Amino acid sequence: MAVNFKYFLKESGSSMRRNMALTVAAVMVTSLSLIILGVVSMFVHTGNGLAADMKERVDEIRVFLDENVTVEERESLERHIRNMEEVRSVTYISKDEALEEFKKMYEDQQGMLDEIEGNPFPAEFKVQMKDPKYNNTVANRLESRPEVSTDENGKKEIKNPRDVVDKVLRWTGAIQKAGIVVVIAFGLVAVALVSITIRMAIYSRRKEIGIMKLVGATNWFIRWPFIFEGVVEGFLGAIVGIIFVLLINAWIISRVESAAENVNLVGGSYLALLSVFLICIGIFIGAVGSALALRRHIEV
């Protein structure tokens, strides 16, 4: 079996060299489809991770108070919120406490902290819901309260993270669907190119195949070199694709880490699993291309 394996591998290599242009085209299209698949997978993984992280805090809205609110008005609003059956808890954050929270969050960026003049942060209520589905209901009720501050556009300043989560999930879903369509299209082209390459190899060896049949070569002995050729082309396409995916990931990390620290990036374990997955898909593309060519263009 070891001798046969070496023979099959040698024959597939010779065939790939004879049809170098088609082989390179098949490898490149396979790698391109896998690059797209890999990048889309990383984006979806990051988007889902970000959404999942945000969902842990999505049951809380922040209600910013007007600068001129009196203690009595603030306490009245707090009682109003606490009496809502959808609300689990209410926490008041004063202006000074809001400033201290900001300083702790960015304590390693002293330059930015030095630029803060006075205390620009408003007082606020952090309102935690019994269930995230109540976020919009409670936020809408508070829109009419005069104690809530208003931005320059006349909109009440109520921060509802559920809106952001929904937007992230919508974009992630749209990109995932578009990516799948593109990957399928390129995958079909890659299968077709591998199939054409194998057909050319079969045609160029048609006399040799006839002689092998006459001397009693088994069906699979004749087929295996062509199957190996397709699998090798798919494997090479996967390796090229993985290299580019890793380079793209490294570039994204270098750009994102310099701009934001608390972003969920793709980790090494996920990249390892993704690489194995891409290799399997590449081999599958090559095997399917070989199978189609053998089924239609070789009778043994």
mmCIF file of C-alpha atoms in Angstrom:
data_model
loop_
_atom_site.group_PDB
_atom_site.id
_atom_site.type_symbol
_atom_site.label_atom_id
_atom_site.label_comp_id
_atom_site.label_asym_id
_atom_site.label_seq_id
_atom_site.Cartn_x
_atom_site.Cartn_y
_atom_site.Cartn_z
ATOM 1 C CA MET A 1 0.000 0.000 0.000
ATOM 2 C CA ALA A 2 2.910 2.367 0.769
ATOM 3 C CA VAL A 3 4.347 1.698 -2.699
ATOM 4 C CA ASN A 4 0.952 2.393 -4.298
ATOM 5 C CA PHE A 5 0.602 5.635 -2.317
ATOM 6 C CA LYS A 6 3.981 6.866 -3.583
ATOM 7 C CA TYR A 7 3.029 5.878 -7.117
ATOM 8 C CA PHE A 8 -0.337 7.659 -6.928
ATOM 9 C CA LEU A 9 1.283 10.792 -5.509
ATOM 10 C CA LYS A 10 4.030 10.754 -8.143
ATOM 11 C CA GLU A 11 1.529 10.322 -10.975
ATOM 12 C CA SER A 12 -0.720 13.099 -9.693
ATOM 13 C CA GLY A 13 2.291 15.431 -9.391
ATOM 14 C CA SER A 14 3.393 14.661 -12.950
ATOM 15 C CA SER A 15 -0.129 15.304 -14.220
ATOM 16 C CA MET A 16 -0.335 18.647 -12.394
ATOM 17 C CA ARG A 17 2.962 19.760 -13.948
ATOM 18 C CA ARG A 18 1.738 18.828 -17.429
ATOM 19 C CA ASN A 19 -1.366 20.993 -16.952
ATOM 20 C CA MET A 20 0.288 23.725 -14.893
ATOM 21 C CA ALA A 21 -1.903 26.628 -16.069
ATOM 22 C CA LEU A 22 -5.158 24.867 -15.199
ATOM 23 C CA THR A 23 -3.701 23.583 -11.932
ATOM 24 C CA VAL A 24 -2.689 27.096 -10.845
ATOM 25 C CA ALA A 25 -6.122 28.441 -11.832
ATOM 26 C CA ALA A 26 -7.897 25.722 -9.830
ATOM 27 C CA VAL A 27 -5.683 26.329 -6.781
ATOM 28 C CA MET A 28 -6.157 30.113 -6.950
ATOM 29 C CA VAL A 29 -9.943 29.992 -7.306
ATOM 30 C CA THR A 30 -10.153 27.450 -4.481
ATOM 31 C CA SER A 31 -7.983 29.647 -2.269
ATOM 32 C CA LEU A 32 -10.040 32.744 -3.134
ATOM 33 C CA SER A 33 -13.289 31.031 -2.158
ATOM 34 C CA LEU A 34 -11.710 29.859 1.112
ATOM 35 C CA ILE A 35 -10.280 33.321 1.847
ATOM 36 C CA ILE A 36 -13.767 34.784 1.531
ATOM 37 C CA LEU A 37 -15.173 31.974 3.679
ATOM 38 C CA GLY A 38 -12.470 32.503 6.312
ATOM 39 C CA VAL A 39 -12.871 36.285 6.486
ATOM 40 C CA VAL A 40 -16.668 36.045 6.654
ATOM 41 C CA SER A 41 -16.368 33.388 9.394
ATOM 42 C CA MET A 42 -14.051 35.627 11.427
ATOM 43 C CA PHE A 43 -16.356 38.610 11.018
ATOM 44 C CA VAL A 44 -19.446 36.624 12.029
ATOM 45 C CA HIS A 45 -17.570 35.107 14.999
ATOM 46 C CA THR A 46 -16.466 38.555 16.178
ATOM 47 C CA GLY A 47 -19.907 40.071 15.612
ATOM 48 C CA ASN A 48 -21.667 37.278 17.489
ATOM 49 C CA GLY A 49 -19.143 37.531 20.325
ATOM 50 C CA LEU A 50 -19.678 41.280 20.555
ATOM 51 C CA ALA A 51 -23.458 40.859 20.536
ATOM 52 C CA ALA A 52 -23.293 38.107 23.181
ATOM 53 C CA ASP A 53 -21.106 40.293 25.388
ATOM 54 C CA MET A 54 -23.506 43.202 25.009
ATOM 55 C CA LYS A 55 -26.508 40.978 25.730
ATOM 56 C CA GLU A 56 -25.143 40.436 29.236
ATOM 57 C CA ARG A 57 -25.767 44.149 29.858
ATOM 58 C CA VAL A 58 -28.715 44.629 27.527
ATOM 59 C CA ASP A 59 -31.248 44.469 30.370
ATOM 60 C CA GLU A 60 -30.024 47.837 31.631
ATOM 61 C CA ILE A 61 -30.807 51.295 30.262
ATOM 62 C CA ARG A 62 -29.193 54.566 31.315
ATOM 63 C CA VAL A 63 -31.357 57.631 31.856
ATOM 64 C CA PHE A 64 -29.408 60.907 31.891
ATOM 65 C CA LEU A 65 -30.812 63.741 33.995
ATOM 66 C CA ASP A 66 -31.191 67.387 33.101
ATOM 67 C CA GLU A 67 -28.623 69.715 34.685
ATOM 68 C CA ASN A 68 -31.347 71.795 36.352
ATOM 69 C CA VAL A 69 -33.215 68.920 38.011
ATOM 70 C CA THR A 70 -33.791 69.513 41.729
ATOM 71 C CA VAL A 71 -33.381 66.862 44.405
ATOM 72 C CA GLU A 72 -37.172 66.641 44.782
ATOM 73 C CA GLU A 73 -37.662 66.160 41.030
ATOM 74 C CA ARG A 74 -34.937 63.541 40.902
ATOM 75 C CA GLU A 75 -36.450 61.601 43.786
ATOM 76 C CA SER A 76 -39.885 61.840 42.164
ATOM 77 C CA LEU A 77 -38.520 60.354 38.942
ATOM 78 C CA GLU A 78 -36.747 57.603 40.872
ATOM 79 C CA ARG A 79 -39.982 56.649 42.652
ATOM 80 C CA HIS A 80 -41.798 56.675 39.315
ATOM 81 C CA ILE A 81 -39.247 54.270 37.809
ATOM 82 C CA ARG A 82 -39.183 51.972 40.852
ATOM 83 C CA ASN A 83 -42.954 51.608 40.699
ATOM 84 C CA MET A 84 -42.803 50.162 37.191
ATOM 85 C CA GLU A 85 -43.450 46.424 37.368
ATOM 86 C CA GLU A 86 -40.914 45.752 34.599
ATOM 87 C CA VAL A 87 -38.036 47.264 36.610
ATOM 88 C CA ARG A 88 -35.797 45.120 38.822
ATOM 89 C CA SER A 89 -33.597 47.857 40.307
ATOM 90 C CA VAL A 90 -32.660 51.529 39.995
ATOM 91 C CA THR A 91 -29.212 52.935 40.782
ATOM 92 C CA TYR A 92 -28.518 56.656 40.979
ATOM 93 C CA ILE A 93 -25.118 57.849 39.717
ATOM 94 C CA SER A 94 -24.226 61.426 40.647
ATOM 95 C CA LYS A 95 -22.104 63.703 38.467
ATOM 96 C CA ASP A 96 -19.062 63.127 40.678
ATOM 97 C CA GLU A 97 -19.533 59.350 40.618
ATOM 98 C CA ALA A 98 -19.881 59.411 36.822
ATOM 99 C CA LEU A 99 -16.604 61.324 36.541
ATOM 100 C CA GLU A 100 -14.834 58.851 38.850
ATOM 101 C CA GLU A 101 -16.120 55.896 36.800
ATOM 102 C CA PHE A 102 -14.745 57.509 33.658
ATOM 103 C CA LYS A 103 -11.354 58.126 35.259
ATOM 104 C CA LYS A 104 -11.108 54.499 36.404
ATOM 105 C CA MET A 105 -12.050 53.221 32.965
ATOM 106 C CA TYR A 106 -9.361 55.307 31.247
ATOM 107 C CA GLU A 107 -6.775 55.571 34.020
ATOM 108 C CA ASP A 108 -3.995 54.512 31.621
ATOM 109 C CA GLN A 109 -4.775 57.386 29.226
ATOM 110 C CA GLN A 110 -3.691 60.312 31.342
ATOM 111 C CA GLY A 111 -3.357 62.659 28.374
ATOM 112 C CA MET A 112 -7.059 62.392 27.624
ATOM 113 C CA LEU A 113 -7.981 62.810 31.294
ATOM 114 C CA ASP A 114 -5.887 65.982 31.567
ATOM 115 C CA GLU A 115 -7.966 67.576 28.803
ATOM 116 C CA ILE A 116 -11.197 67.261 30.812
ATOM 117 C CA GLU A 117 -12.256 70.618 32.237
ATOM 118 C CA GLY A 118 -14.605 70.580 35.192
ATOM 119 C CA ASN A 119 -17.188 67.804 35.185
ATOM 120 C CA PRO A 120 -18.967 67.362 31.824
ATOM 121 C CA PHE A 121 -20.837 64.219 32.915
ATOM 122 C CA PRO A 122 -24.540 64.376 33.791
ATOM 123 C CA ALA A 123 -26.135 62.533 36.683
ATOM 124 C CA GLU A 124 -28.002 59.406 35.640
ATOM 125 C CA PHE A 125 -30.133 56.468 36.637
ATOM 126 C CA LYS A 126 -29.066 52.944 35.721
ATOM 127 C CA VAL A 127 -32.312 51.029 35.344
ATOM 128 C CA GLN A 128 -32.125 47.238 35.290
ATOM 129 C CA MET A 129 -35.078 45.313 33.844
ATOM 130 C CA LYS A 130 -36.539 42.003 34.950
ATOM 131 C CA ASP A 131 -36.290 40.947 31.300
ATOM 132 C CA PRO A 132 -34.466 42.605 28.347
ATOM 133 C CA LYS A 133 -37.727 42.656 26.363
ATOM 134 C CA TYR A 134 -38.928 45.515 28.600
ATOM 135 C CA ASN A 135 -36.092 47.876 27.610
ATOM 136 C CA ASN A 136 -37.990 49.655 24.859
ATOM 137 C CA THR A 137 -41.227 49.814 26.866
ATOM 138 C CA VAL A 138 -39.620 51.556 29.840
ATOM 139 C CA ALA A 139 -37.469 53.807 27.639
ATOM 140 C CA ASN A 140 -40.551 54.965 25.717
ATOM 141 C CA ARG A 141 -42.392 55.792 28.959
ATOM 142 C CA LEU A 142 -39.519 57.957 30.150
ATOM 143 C CA GLU A 143 -39.401 59.941 26.896
ATOM 144 C CA SER A 144 -42.110 62.263 28.229
ATOM 145 C CA ARG A 145 -40.457 62.992 31.581
ATOM 146 C CA PRO A 146 -39.104 66.576 31.874
ATOM 147 C CA GLU A 147 -36.376 65.456 34.315
ATOM 148 C CA VAL A 148 -34.626 63.537 31.517
ATOM 149 C CA SER A 149 -32.035 65.601 29.635
ATOM 150 C CA THR A 150 -32.457 66.462 25.967
ATOM 151 C CA ASP A 151 -29.687 66.521 23.355
ATOM 152 C CA GLU A 152 -29.113 69.263 20.773
ATOM 153 C CA ASN A 153 -31.523 67.545 18.393
ATOM 154 C CA GLY A 154 -34.349 67.559 20.911
ATOM 155 C CA LYS A 155 -34.106 63.824 21.616
ATOM 156 C CA LYS A 156 -34.248 62.500 25.158
ATOM 157 C CA GLU A 157 -30.895 61.120 26.319
ATOM 158 C CA ILE A 158 -31.753 57.533 27.173
ATOM 159 C CA LYS A 159 -29.094 54.977 26.288
ATOM 160 C CA ASN A 160 -30.685 51.680 25.288
ATOM 161 C CA PRO A 161 -28.026 49.057 24.346
ATOM 162 C CA ARG A 162 -30.684 46.771 22.857
ATOM 163 C CA ASP A 163 -30.781 49.024 19.780
ATOM 164 C CA VAL A 164 -27.041 48.550 19.267
ATOM 165 C CA VAL A 165 -27.245 44.765 19.717
ATOM 166 C CA ASP A 166 -30.060 44.505 17.179
ATOM 167 C CA LYS A 167 -28.067 46.559 14.682
ATOM 168 C CA VAL A 168 -24.922 44.433 15.162
ATOM 169 C CA LEU A 169 -26.903 41.222 14.675
ATOM 170 C CA ARG A 170 -28.627 42.585 11.553
ATOM 171 C CA TRP A 171 -25.319 43.547 9.938
ATOM 172 C CA THR A 172 -23.691 40.270 10.955
ATOM 173 C CA GLY A 173 -26.576 38.275 9.508
ATOM 174 C CA ALA A 174 -26.561 40.230 6.243
ATOM 175 C CA ILE A 175 -22.811 39.805 5.752
ATOM 176 C CA GLN A 176 -23.054 36.102 6.615
ATOM 177 C CA LYS A 177 -25.763 35.546 3.989
ATOM 178 C CA ALA A 178 -23.915 37.536 1.318
ATOM 179 C CA GLY A 179 -20.667 35.736 2.148
ATOM 180 C CA ILE A 180 -22.281 32.314 1.854
ATOM 181 C CA VAL A 181 -23.655 33.175 -1.606
ATOM 182 C CA VAL A 182 -20.239 34.384 -2.815
ATOM 183 C CA VAL A 183 -18.440 31.364 -1.316
ATOM 184 C CA ILE A 184 -20.861 28.940 -2.972
ATOM 185 C CA ALA A 185 -20.370 30.685 -6.325
ATOM 186 C CA PHE A 186 -16.564 30.559 -6.116
ATOM 187 C CA GLY A 187 -16.712 27.018 -4.735
ATOM 188 C CA LEU A 188 -18.669 25.849 -7.779
ATOM 189 C CA VAL A 189 -16.160 27.548 -10.083
ATOM 190 C CA ALA A 190 -13.314 25.852 -8.184
ATOM 191 C CA VAL A 191 -15.003 22.441 -8.499
ATOM 192 C CA ALA A 192 -15.470 23.048 -12.229
ATOM 193 C CA LEU A 193 -11.805 24.006 -12.699
ATOM 194 C CA VAL A 194 -10.579 20.963 -10.774
ATOM 195 C CA SER A 195 -12.892 18.799 -12.870
ATOM 196 C CA ILE A 196 -11.556 20.321 -16.105
ATOM 197 C CA THR A 197 -7.972 19.768 -14.944
ATOM 198 C CA ILE A 198 -8.695 16.096 -14.228
ATOM 199 C CA ARG A 199 -10.423 15.695 -17.592
ATOM 200 C CA MET A 200 -7.333 17.081 -19.336
ATOM 201 C CA ALA A 201 -5.152 14.671 -17.361
ATOM 202 C CA ILE A 202 -7.393 11.743 -18.337
ATOM 203 C CA TYR A 203 -7.310 12.775 -22.000
ATOM 204 C CA SER A 204 -3.516 13.132 -22.059
ATOM 205 C CA ARG A 205 -3.123 9.644 -20.533
ATOM 206 C CA ARG A 206 -5.878 7.905 -22.481
ATOM 207 C CA LYS A 207 -3.442 5.538 -24.282
ATOM 208 C CA GLU A 208 -1.667 4.688 -21.027
ATOM 209 C CA ILE A 209 -5.029 4.009 -19.365
ATOM 210 C CA GLY A 210 -5.970 1.654 -22.212
ATOM 211 C CA ILE A 211 -2.719 -0.286 -21.809
ATOM 212 C CA MET A 212 -3.169 -0.506 -18.027
ATOM 213 C CA LYS A 213 -6.648 -1.962 -18.532
ATOM 214 C CA LEU A 214 -5.260 -4.547 -20.970
ATOM 215 C CA VAL A 215 -2.622 -5.749 -18.496
ATOM 216 C CA GLY A 216 -5.220 -6.145 -15.745
ATOM 217 C CA ALA A 217 -4.958 -2.972 -13.647
ATOM 218 C CA THR A 218 -7.908 -2.646 -11.268
ATOM 219 C CA ASN A 219 -10.447 0.128 -11.630
ATOM 220 C CA TRP A 220 -9.345 1.914 -8.463
ATOM 221 C CA PHE A 221 -5.648 1.616 -9.343
ATOM 222 C CA ILE A 222 -6.409 3.675 -12.448
ATOM 223 C CA ARG A 223 -8.686 6.139 -10.645
ATOM 224 C CA TRP A 224 -6.578 6.889 -7.559
ATOM 225 C CA PRO A 225 -3.926 9.126 -9.215
ATOM 226 C CA PHE A 226 -6.683 11.398 -10.549
ATOM 227 C CA ILE A 227 -8.417 11.495 -7.172
ATOM 228 C CA PHE A 228 -5.079 12.380 -5.548
ATOM 229 C CA GLU A 229 -4.583 15.165 -8.082
ATOM 230 C CA GLY A 230 -7.906 16.803 -7.222
ATOM 231 C CA VAL A 231 -7.343 16.415 -3.484
ATOM 232 C CA VAL A 232 -3.830 17.902 -3.722
ATOM 233 C CA GLU A 233 -5.152 20.882 -5.696
ATOM 234 C CA GLY A 234 -7.838 21.454 -3.075
ATOM 235 C CA PHE A 235 -5.302 21.082 -0.252
ATOM 236 C CA LEU A 236 -2.900 23.578 -1.850
ATOM 237 C CA GLY A 237 -5.777 26.012 -2.350
ATOM 238 C CA ALA A 238 -6.647 25.655 1.334
ATOM 239 C CA ILE A 239 -3.049 26.297 2.444
ATOM 240 C CA VAL A 240 -2.836 29.455 0.317
ATOM 241 C CA GLY A 241 -6.231 30.555 1.635
ATOM 242 C CA ILE A 242 -5.229 29.972 5.272
ATOM 243 C CA ILE A 243 -2.029 31.998 4.840
ATOM 244 C CA PHE A 244 -3.994 34.960 3.497
ATOM 245 C CA VAL A 245 -6.675 34.626 6.199
ATOM 246 C CA LEU A 246 -3.985 34.699 8.917
ATOM 247 C CA LEU A 247 -2.339 37.734 7.305
ATOM 248 C CA ILE A 248 -5.680 39.536 7.094
ATOM 249 C CA ASN A 249 -6.421 38.677 10.728
ATOM 250 C CA ALA A 250 -3.004 39.988 11.829
ATOM 251 C CA TRP A 251 -3.608 43.227 9.911
ATOM 252 C CA ILE A 252 -7.062 43.668 11.472
ATOM 253 C CA ILE A 253 -5.674 43.050 14.970
ATOM 254 C CA SER A 254 -2.929 45.646 14.462
ATOM 255 C CA ARG A 255 -5.502 48.213 13.326
ATOM 256 C CA VAL A 256 -8.187 47.481 15.921
ATOM 257 C CA GLU A 257 -5.950 47.121 18.982
ATOM 258 C CA SER A 258 -4.501 50.568 18.372
ATOM 259 C CA ALA A 259 -8.008 52.067 18.230
ATOM 260 C CA ALA A 260 -9.897 50.096 20.883
ATOM 261 C CA GLU A 261 -8.930 47.842 23.733
ATOM 262 C CA ASN A 262 -12.212 46.154 24.635
ATOM 263 C CA VAL A 263 -13.056 44.582 21.283
ATOM 264 C CA ASN A 264 -13.551 40.808 21.050
ATOM 265 C CA LEU A 265 -10.971 39.655 18.514
ATOM 266 C CA VAL A 266 -10.511 36.230 16.955
ATOM 267 C CA GLY A 267 -8.369 34.043 19.225
ATOM 268 C CA GLY A 268 -5.758 31.407 18.409
ATOM 269 C CA SER A 269 -8.017 28.446 19.211
ATOM 270 C CA TYR A 270 -10.691 29.690 16.816
ATOM 271 C CA LEU A 271 -8.092 30.276 14.087
ATOM 272 C CA ALA A 272 -6.805 26.714 14.544
ATOM 273 C CA LEU A 273 -10.320 25.293 14.173
ATOM 274 C CA LEU A 274 -10.971 27.575 11.204
ATOM 275 C CA SER A 275 -7.757 26.397 9.520
ATOM 276 C CA VAL A 276 -8.738 22.732 9.932
ATOM 277 C CA PHE A 277 -12.207 23.536 8.587
ATOM 278 C CA LEU A 278 -10.784 25.336 5.524
ATOM 279 C CA ILE A 279 -8.440 22.417 4.794
ATOM 280 C CA CYS A 280 -11.393 20.007 4.943
ATOM 281 C CA ILE A 281 -13.440 22.230 2.619
ATOM 282 C CA GLY A 282 -10.503 22.540 0.200
ATOM 283 C CA ILE A 283 -10.010 18.768 0.095
ATOM 284 C CA PHE A 284 -13.766 18.328 -0.364
ATOM 285 C CA ILE A 285 -13.767 20.733 -3.337
ATOM 286 C CA GLY A 286 -10.883 18.820 -4.931
ATOM 287 C CA ALA A 287 -12.478 15.430 -4.283
ATOM 288 C CA VAL A 288 -15.827 16.510 -5.750
ATOM 289 C CA GLY A 289 -14.114 17.929 -8.842
ATOM 290 C CA SER A 290 -12.209 14.667 -9.317
ATOM 291 C CA ALA A 291 -15.341 12.565 -8.799
ATOM 292 C CA LEU A 292 -17.270 14.530 -11.414
ATOM 293 C CA ALA A 293 -14.481 14.158 -13.969
ATOM 294 C CA LEU A 294 -14.034 10.434 -13.299
ATOM 295 C CA ARG A 295 -17.758 9.758 -13.456
ATOM 296 C CA ARG A 296 -18.208 11.453 -16.798
ATOM 297 C CA HIS A 297 -14.903 10.967 -18.590
ATOM 298 C CA ILE A 298 -13.430 7.622 -17.628
ATOM 299 C CA GLU A 299 -15.016 4.215 -18.091
ATOM 300 C CA VAL A 300 -13.108 1.454 -16.373
#
